[in-house]
Tab-separated table of C-alpha atoms in Angstrom:
chain	number	residue	atom	x	y	z
A	2	UNK	CA	13.582	115.348	-94.493
A	3	UNK	CA	14.680	119.439	-95.945
A	4	UNK	CA	17.152	119.339	-98.422
A	5	UNK	CA	20.029	120.895	-97.211
A	6	UNK	CA	22.195	124.461	-98.775
A	7	UNK	CA	24.292	122.424	-100.987
A	8	UNK	CA	21.771	120.232	-102.341
A	9	UNK	CA	19.507	123.171	-103.069
A	10	UNK	CA	22.761	124.344	-105.030
A	11	UNK	CA	23.056	121.357	-107.002
A	12	UNK	CA	18.940	121.665	-108.406
A	13	UNK	CA	19.121	124.850	-109.352
A	14	UNK	CA	22.769	124.680	-111.376
A	15	UNK	CA	21.081	121.635	-112.869
A	16	UNK	CA	17.990	123.218	-113.931
A	17	UNK	CA	19.924	126.475	-114.757
A	18	UNK	CA	22.500	125.138	-116.828
A	19	UNK	CA	19.956	122.388	-118.373
A	20	UNK	CA	18.029	125.506	-119.551
A	21	UNK	CA	20.576	127.394	-120.646
A	22	UNK	CA	22.164	124.317	-123.010
A	23	UNK	CA	19.171	124.498	-125.099
A	24	UNK	CA	18.361	128.554	-124.397
A	25	UNK	CA	21.606	129.188	-126.174
A	26	UNK	CA	22.044	126.888	-128.923
A	27	UNK	CA	18.661	129.020	-130.710
A	28	UNK	CA	19.481	131.473	-129.073
A	29	UNK	CA	22.980	130.939	-131.577
A	30	UNK	CA	20.518	130.363	-133.978
A	31	UNK	CA	18.715	133.735	-134.421
A	32	UNK	CA	21.416	135.692	-135.105
A	33	UNK	CA	22.748	136.661	-138.379
A	34	UNK	CA	26.025	138.131	-139.678
A	35	UNK	CA	28.413	138.602	-143.220
A	36	UNK	CA	30.291	134.937	-143.525
A	37	UNK	CA	33.883	135.076	-145.289
A	38	UNK	CA	32.929	136.328	-149.266
A	39	UNK	CA	30.789	139.044	-149.981
A	40	UNK	CA	27.704	137.853	-148.937
A	41	UNK	CA	25.029	139.588	-147.394
A	42	UNK	CA	24.067	139.329	-143.322
A	43	UNK	CA	22.404	135.752	-143.616
A	44	UNK	CA	21.887	133.453	-139.901
A	45	UNK	CA	24.213	131.668	-138.629
A	46	UNK	CA	23.464	128.252	-139.364
A	47	UNK	CA	26.086	125.499	-138.362
A	48	UNK	CA	24.352	122.599	-136.477
A	49	UNK	CA	26.795	120.459	-137.118
A	50	UNK	CA	29.865	123.372	-135.832
A	51	UNK	CA	27.065	123.833	-132.486
A	52	UNK	CA	27.093	120.045	-132.244
A	53	UNK	CA	30.952	119.263	-132.034
A	54	UNK	CA	30.970	122.169	-128.844
A	55	UNK	CA	28.520	120.659	-127.481
A	56	UNK	CA	31.054	117.515	-127.656
A	57	UNK	CA	33.486	119.771	-126.293
A	58	UNK	CA	31.874	119.989	-123.470
A	59	UNK	CA	31.045	116.863	-122.772
A	60	UNK	CA	34.753	115.928	-123.083
A	61	UNK	CA	35.626	117.695	-120.698
A	62	UNK	CA	34.040	115.535	-117.757
A	63	UNK	CA	37.306	113.586	-118.389
A	64	UNK	CA	38.499	116.963	-116.696
A	65	UNK	CA	36.167	117.054	-113.986
A	66	UNK	CA	35.911	113.915	-112.741
A	67	UNK	CA	40.055	112.918	-112.856
A	68	UNK	CA	40.036	116.897	-110.413
A	69	UNK	CA	37.159	114.718	-107.992
A	70	UNK	CA	39.679	111.776	-107.928
A	71	UNK	CA	42.447	113.840	-107.030
A	72	UNK	CA	40.579	115.770	-104.387
A	73	UNK	CA	39.131	112.803	-102.942
A	74	UNK	CA	42.524	110.763	-102.574
A	75	UNK	CA	44.109	113.936	-100.514
A	76	UNK	CA	41.277	112.862	-98.131
A	77	UNK	CA	42.206	110.706	-95.527
A	78	UNK	CA	39.406	108.301	-96.009
A	79	UNK	CA	38.495	108.389	-100.129
A	80	UNK	CA	35.082	107.629	-100.344
A	81	UNK	CA	35.222	107.984	-104.555
A	82	UNK	CA	34.618	104.940	-106.192
A	83	UNK	CA	37.166	105.226	-109.679
A	84	UNK	CA	35.591	102.152	-111.185
A	85	UNK	CA	37.370	100.060	-112.926
A	86	UNK	CA	39.310	99.553	-116.103
A	87	UNK	CA	37.771	99.427	-119.420
A	88	UNK	CA	37.813	99.419	-123.240
A	89	UNK	CA	36.992	102.941	-124.176
A	90	UNK	CA	36.113	101.821	-127.562
A	91	UNK	CA	32.776	100.353	-125.654
A	92	UNK	CA	31.566	103.550	-126.115
A	93	UNK	CA	32.772	103.435	-129.809
A	94	UNK	CA	29.148	102.393	-131.046
A	95	UNK	CA	27.115	104.387	-128.177
A	96	UNK	CA	28.957	107.894	-129.306
A	97	UNK	CA	28.364	107.169	-132.906
A	98	UNK	CA	24.146	107.195	-132.556
A	99	UNK	CA	25.499	110.106	-129.841
A	100	UNK	CA	26.470	112.023	-132.938
A	101	UNK	CA	24.313	111.359	-135.591
A	102	UNK	CA	21.101	112.280	-133.347
A	103	UNK	CA	23.084	115.312	-131.587
A	104	UNK	CA	23.777	116.451	-135.276
A	105	UNK	CA	20.431	115.861	-136.300
A	106	UNK	CA	18.938	117.654	-133.861
A	107	UNK	CA	20.503	120.990	-134.055
A	108	UNK	CA	19.014	120.400	-137.659
A	109	UNK	CA	15.688	120.506	-136.264
A	110	UNK	CA	16.059	123.231	-133.254
A	111	UNK	CA	17.482	126.126	-136.713
A	112	UNK	CA	13.525	125.479	-138.011
A	113	UNK	CA	10.930	124.803	-134.422
A	114	UNK	CA	10.619	127.032	-131.146
A	115	UNK	CA	13.029	125.512	-128.781
A	116	UNK	CA	10.217	125.093	-126.596
A	117	UNK	CA	9.208	121.954	-129.323
A	118	UNK	CA	12.198	121.074	-129.521
A	119	UNK	CA	12.385	120.109	-126.111
A	120	UNK	CA	9.317	118.723	-125.382
A	121	UNK	CA	9.693	116.271	-128.206
A	122	UNK	CA	12.615	114.907	-126.706
A	123	UNK	CA	10.792	112.824	-124.586
A	124	UNK	CA	9.297	110.467	-126.977
A	125	UNK	CA	12.879	108.502	-126.412
A	126	UNK	CA	10.396	107.441	-124.066
A	127	UNK	CA	8.465	105.043	-126.844
A	128	UNK	CA	11.507	103.999	-128.704
A	129	UNK	CA	13.918	102.831	-125.449
A	130	UNK	CA	10.830	101.150	-123.796
A	131	UNK	CA	9.885	99.138	-127.481
A	132	UNK	CA	13.653	98.676	-128.158
A	133	UNK	CA	14.247	96.952	-124.988
A	134	UNK	CA	11.525	94.929	-125.233
A	135	UNK	CA	12.998	93.641	-128.553
A	136	UNK	CA	16.448	93.541	-127.679
A	137	UNK	CA	16.649	93.713	-124.062
A	138	UNK	CA	14.083	90.639	-123.521
A	139	UNK	CA	12.633	93.414	-120.772
A	140	UNK	CA	8.848	93.105	-119.868
A	141	UNK	CA	7.075	96.364	-119.733
A	142	UNK	CA	4.642	96.530	-116.588
A	143	UNK	CA	1.370	98.027	-117.220
A	144	UNK	CA	2.195	101.299	-115.997
A	145	UNK	CA	4.799	101.889	-118.192
A	146	UNK	CA	3.011	100.792	-120.982
A	147	UNK	CA	0.812	103.717	-120.355
A	148	UNK	CA	3.243	106.128	-120.290
A	149	UNK	CA	4.228	104.957	-124.014
A	150	UNK	CA	0.564	105.603	-125.454
A	151	UNK	CA	0.466	108.796	-123.085
A	152	UNK	CA	3.845	110.000	-124.742
A	153	UNK	CA	2.131	109.246	-128.175
A	154	UNK	CA	-1.034	111.267	-126.997
A	155	UNK	CA	1.382	113.972	-125.981
A	156	UNK	CA	3.348	114.358	-129.064
A	157	UNK	CA	0.789	114.183	-131.110
A	158	UNK	CA	-0.512	117.225	-129.171
A	159	UNK	CA	2.947	119.180	-129.491
A	160	UNK	CA	2.685	118.950	-133.247
A	161	UNK	CA	-0.895	119.333	-133.465
A	162	UNK	CA	0.498	122.323	-132.324
A	163	UNK	CA	3.168	123.547	-134.550
A	164	UNK	CA	1.355	122.952	-137.199
A	165	UNK	CA	-1.437	125.864	-135.689
A	166	UNK	CA	1.304	127.765	-134.925
A	167	UNK	CA	3.195	127.419	-138.214
A	168	UNK	CA	0.301	129.405	-139.791
A	169	UNK	CA	1.240	132.448	-138.430
A	170	UNK	CA	4.548	131.901	-137.280
A	171	UNK	CA	7.321	134.523	-138.247
A	172	UNK	CA	10.689	133.114	-138.048
A	173	UNK	CA	9.518	129.331	-139.268
A	174	UNK	CA	7.897	128.384	-142.445
A	175	UNK	CA	5.244	125.417	-141.340
A	176	UNK	CA	6.981	122.918	-144.010
A	177	UNK	CA	9.790	123.714	-141.397
A	178	UNK	CA	8.310	123.865	-138.550
A	179	UNK	CA	7.056	120.299	-139.590
A	180	UNK	CA	10.699	118.354	-141.059
A	181	UNK	CA	12.130	119.753	-137.776
A	182	UNK	CA	9.462	118.165	-135.394
A	183	UNK	CA	9.507	115.207	-137.614
A	184	UNK	CA	13.719	115.365	-137.717
A	185	UNK	CA	14.089	115.123	-134.105
A	186	UNK	CA	11.705	112.403	-133.122
A	187	UNK	CA	13.320	110.578	-135.837
A	188	UNK	CA	16.504	111.459	-133.525
A	189	UNK	CA	15.110	110.100	-130.550
A	190	UNK	CA	15.342	106.563	-133.005
A	191	UNK	CA	19.016	106.546	-132.782
A	192	UNK	CA	18.780	107.778	-129.312
A	193	UNK	CA	17.489	104.432	-127.919
A	194	UNK	CA	19.047	102.426	-130.239
A	195	UNK	CA	22.093	103.923	-128.199
A	196	UNK	CA	20.593	103.803	-124.858
A	197	UNK	CA	20.224	99.570	-125.914
A	198	UNK	CA	23.811	99.310	-127.088
A	199	UNK	CA	24.929	100.856	-123.781
A	200	UNK	CA	23.057	98.710	-121.377
A	201	UNK	CA	23.118	95.404	-123.454
A	202	UNK	CA	27.438	96.132	-124.020
A	203	UNK	CA	28.452	99.094	-121.308
A	204	UNK	CA	26.784	98.983	-117.855
A	205	UNK	CA	28.348	95.519	-117.102
A	206	UNK	CA	31.602	97.244	-116.695
A	207	UNK	CA	32.379	99.784	-112.896
A	208	UNK	CA	32.428	102.958	-115.047
A	209	UNK	CA	32.014	106.058	-113.104
A	210	UNK	CA	29.443	108.268	-115.346
A	211	UNK	CA	31.808	111.075	-115.946
A	212	UNK	CA	33.695	109.197	-116.923
A	213	UNK	CA	31.330	107.674	-119.064
A	214	UNK	CA	29.916	110.348	-120.504
A	215	UNK	CA	34.049	112.255	-120.936
A	216	UNK	CA	34.490	109.307	-123.450
A	217	UNK	CA	31.633	109.208	-125.122
A	218	UNK	CA	31.727	113.219	-125.668
A	219	UNK	CA	35.796	112.599	-127.190
A	220	UNK	CA	34.983	109.803	-129.404
A	221	UNK	CA	31.866	112.458	-131.329
A	222	UNK	CA	34.503	115.541	-131.401
A	223	UNK	CA	37.057	113.557	-132.492
A	224	UNK	CA	34.777	112.083	-135.169
A	225	UNK	CA	32.564	114.842	-136.122
A	226	UNK	CA	35.038	117.340	-136.542
A	227	UNK	CA	36.860	114.909	-138.929
A	228	UNK	CA	33.450	115.234	-141.266
A	229	UNK	CA	33.827	118.700	-140.863
A	230	UNK	CA	36.216	118.465	-143.745
A	231	UNK	CA	34.418	116.212	-146.300
A	232	UNK	CA	31.223	118.019	-145.323
A	233	UNK	CA	32.242	121.432	-146.486
A	234	UNK	CA	32.538	119.714	-150.066
A	235	UNK	CA	29.073	118.172	-149.956
A	236	UNK	CA	26.732	119.975	-152.018
A	237	UNK	CA	22.789	120.060	-150.017
A	238	UNK	CA	21.556	123.038	-152.259
A	239	UNK	CA	19.375	126.031	-150.473
A	240	UNK	CA	18.381	123.163	-147.556
A	241	UNK	CA	21.624	123.381	-145.838
A	242	UNK	CA	21.077	127.453	-145.142
A	243	UNK	CA	24.525	128.655	-145.433
A	244	UNK	CA	25.644	130.536	-148.536
A	245	UNK	CA	27.635	128.075	-150.484
A	246	UNK	CA	24.991	125.474	-149.810
A	247	UNK	CA	27.078	123.098	-148.574
A	248	UNK	CA	26.369	120.722	-145.382
A	249	UNK	CA	28.141	122.359	-143.016
A	250	UNK	CA	30.414	125.443	-143.416
A	251	UNK	CA	32.794	125.816	-140.679
A	252	UNK	CA	34.958	128.130	-142.469
A	253	UNK	CA	31.751	130.355	-142.696
A	254	UNK	CA	30.865	130.093	-139.214
A	255	UNK	CA	34.330	130.860	-137.956
A	256	UNK	CA	33.573	134.708	-140.380
A	257	UNK	CA	30.560	134.220	-138.708
A	258	UNK	CA	31.936	134.427	-135.552
A	259	UNK	CA	34.158	137.368	-135.944
A	260	UNK	CA	31.594	140.012	-137.284
A	261	UNK	CA	29.575	138.421	-135.003
A	262	UNK	CA	31.161	137.928	-130.815
A	263	UNK	CA	28.211	137.137	-129.538
A	264	UNK	CA	27.685	133.777	-131.042
A	265	UNK	CA	30.958	133.254	-129.665
A	266	UNK	CA	29.461	133.583	-126.206
A	267	UNK	CA	26.231	131.321	-127.310
A	268	UNK	CA	27.950	128.434	-128.595
A	269	UNK	CA	30.709	128.718	-125.187
A	270	UNK	CA	27.106	128.470	-123.509
A	271	UNK	CA	26.368	125.558	-124.301
A	272	UNK	CA	29.622	124.022	-124.030
A	273	UNK	CA	30.053	125.319	-121.356
A	274	UNK	CA	26.711	124.497	-119.437
A	275	UNK	CA	26.595	120.804	-120.556
A	276	UNK	CA	29.760	120.142	-118.984
A	277	UNK	CA	28.017	121.523	-115.641
A	278	UNK	CA	24.955	120.192	-116.152
A	279	UNK	CA	26.470	116.533	-116.555
A	280	UNK	CA	28.046	117.192	-113.135
A	281	UNK	CA	25.158	118.785	-111.329
A	282	UNK	CA	22.689	115.620	-112.784
A	283	UNK	CA	25.178	113.048	-111.486
A	284	UNK	CA	26.403	115.109	-108.020
A	285	UNK	CA	21.691	114.834	-107.434
A	286	UNK	CA	21.017	111.523	-108.161
A	287	UNK	CA	23.952	111.327	-105.758
A	288	UNK	CA	23.324	113.294	-103.240
A	289	UNK	CA	19.347	113.437	-103.843
A	290	UNK	CA	18.123	111.011	-105.509
A	291	UNK	CA	16.981	110.450	-109.466
A	292	UNK	CA	12.996	110.599	-108.615
A	293	UNK	CA	14.449	114.040	-108.065
A	294	UNK	CA	16.363	114.304	-111.512
A	295	UNK	CA	13.430	113.537	-113.451
A	296	UNK	CA	11.131	116.159	-111.896
A	297	UNK	CA	14.231	119.001	-112.544
A	298	UNK	CA	14.223	117.362	-115.927
A	299	UNK	CA	10.885	118.763	-116.286
A	300	UNK	CA	10.480	121.209	-115.495
A	301	UNK	CA	13.460	122.542	-117.624
A	302	UNK	CA	11.019	122.646	-120.431
A	303	UNK	CA	8.415	124.042	-118.323
A	304	UNK	CA	11.589	127.351	-117.634
A	305	UNK	CA	12.697	126.449	-121.587
A	306	UNK	CA	9.441	127.844	-122.605
A	307	UNK	CA	8.712	130.143	-120.815
A	308	UNK	CA	11.972	132.290	-121.321
A	309	UNK	CA	11.288	132.001	-124.870
A	310	UNK	CA	7.756	133.400	-124.591
A	311	UNK	CA	8.926	136.648	-122.537
A	312	UNK	CA	11.678	136.564	-125.002
A	313	UNK	CA	9.572	136.902	-128.151
A	314	UNK	CA	11.001	133.975	-130.015
A	315	UNK	CA	7.847	132.476	-130.042
A	316	UNK	CA	3.901	132.742	-129.565
A	317	UNK	CA	1.697	131.210	-126.477
A	318	UNK	CA	-0.027	127.867	-127.839
A	319	UNK	CA	-2.634	126.881	-125.119
A	320	UNK	CA	-2.273	122.974	-127.183
A	321	UNK	CA	1.260	124.038	-125.709
A	322	UNK	CA	0.346	123.668	-122.230
A	323	UNK	CA	-1.996	120.310	-122.399
A	324	UNK	CA	0.893	118.846	-124.798
A	325	UNK	CA	3.506	119.035	-122.187
A	326	UNK	CA	0.771	118.051	-118.990
A	327	UNK	CA	0.723	114.607	-121.076
A	328	UNK	CA	4.062	114.385	-121.844
A	329	UNK	CA	5.142	115.110	-118.792
A	330	UNK	CA	2.054	111.915	-117.202
A	331	UNK	CA	3.287	109.878	-119.569
A	332	UNK	CA	6.926	109.994	-118.218
A	333	UNK	CA	5.614	109.906	-114.839
A	334	UNK	CA	4.153	106.512	-115.391
A	335	UNK	CA	6.553	105.216	-117.995
A	336	UNK	CA	9.339	105.857	-114.979
A	337	UNK	CA	7.043	105.191	-111.787
A	338	UNK	CA	6.957	108.715	-110.140
A	339	UNK	CA	2.825	107.384	-109.094
A	340	UNK	CA	4.137	104.978	-106.837
A	341	UNK	CA	4.783	107.072	-103.841
A	342	UNK	CA	0.741	108.499	-104.308
A	343	UNK	CA	-0.519	105.342	-105.100
A	344	UNK	CA	1.178	103.940	-102.042
A	345	UNK	CA	-0.509	106.545	-99.805
A	346	UNK	CA	-3.732	104.906	-101.141
A	347	UNK	CA	-4.497	101.684	-99.293
A	348	UNK	CA	-6.320	99.266	-101.514
A	349	UNK	CA	-4.161	100.952	-104.527
A	350	UNK	CA	-1.109	100.467	-102.900
A	351	UNK	CA	-2.469	96.588	-102.392
A	352	UNK	CA	-2.655	95.992	-106.690
A	353	UNK	CA	0.787	97.386	-107.434
A	354	UNK	CA	2.147	95.897	-104.954
A	355	UNK	CA	0.787	92.620	-106.197
A	356	UNK	CA	1.109	93.799	-109.877
A	357	UNK	CA	3.987	95.322	-109.939
A	358	UNK	CA	7.718	93.607	-108.952
A	359	UNK	CA	9.366	96.674	-106.654
A	360	UNK	CA	12.448	96.728	-108.512
A	361	UNK	CA	10.550	98.692	-111.224
A	362	UNK	CA	11.868	101.656	-113.674
A	363	UNK	CA	14.747	104.069	-112.500
A	364	UNK	CA	16.898	101.048	-111.392
A	365	UNK	CA	19.341	102.409	-113.675
A	366	UNK	CA	20.171	105.857	-114.741
A	367	UNK	CA	22.054	106.502	-117.375
A	368	UNK	CA	22.779	109.886	-119.430
A	369	UNK	CA	21.599	111.366	-122.863
A	370	UNK	CA	23.494	113.261	-125.193
A	371	UNK	CA	22.758	116.498	-123.662
A	372	UNK	CA	23.648	115.080	-120.150
A	373	UNK	CA	19.053	115.190	-119.877
A	374	UNK	CA	18.040	111.521	-117.977
A	375	UNK	CA	16.458	108.300	-119.280
A	376	UNK	CA	15.966	105.839	-116.260
A	377	UNK	CA	15.577	102.255	-117.893
A	378	UNK	CA	15.883	98.647	-116.173
A	379	UNK	CA	18.589	97.047	-115.414
A	380	UNK	CA	18.643	94.549	-118.545
């Protein structure tokens, strides 16, 4: 069945805003400007300030939710399900996981390329699958185990590509690239904990996805904004990247924005894109399918990589092509995207129906911190 113009618009909006989210964050990292003192120009290295902006974008999803609800109630026959009332504190533990993981990933983005950043986030499949077995009592299908092993292989290939590119990279040292890649994988462990917490304690409540994202965004924005105060006094040495060598110098960030207004444009791009990406992603799932959403999310990695190469932010690495394809295959296997293809082959269809339950991966959908999709079974 052909897509309608509205469905094409939603798919394009999701792909565009999802790509802009990572690209705008990386663009901000590439600026250099003076700070509050007489220091020379220095890079804009303020990952925690960027994370606050990202959570502000998530928080704005609550406003979008109520706007859609008001619009729906004006119809003769309202169709939108606002969900039941819930205790917002249920979202506090997963929001803290989201806050920690997002902050770590923005630190890592300063150290590695945008394409590797996006590809390595596929590691969340590995830890989500293992934790769901350990804490939710889920049984993974053979194709999901194969998907996990394939994803591990893809991560190794992407890591090797970064290792070899580090010897000739002008913007990042090899030690920074390796550290950044490891931090991204560490963040995926925390994201998987977030997902398990949400499935165990939150998903049994009927909460609208936009409202859920907005609630977590509120907690992340409020808590991380308060944490910027002690971070201003915590000395961490040269690892920080700011002149005062503290964990986060928010005042220096605002002064740099004053000297270089394009940094503000990049930060606003990150904030606005995450809000629209969440809306578009939820709408794609509703209007088309969750499978389409996963495919578009995979294409987002390809767009980020292509734009980074076109802008000269990174150099072409053949191993990255192989790594991306292997990661894509792992994601497809874990989420059951191979089933429609196998269903066209009679003997494969018979084996699949006998070996795996019909109610496979993809039945329960949730949003990651940046709005990207990850499907898990109903526990």
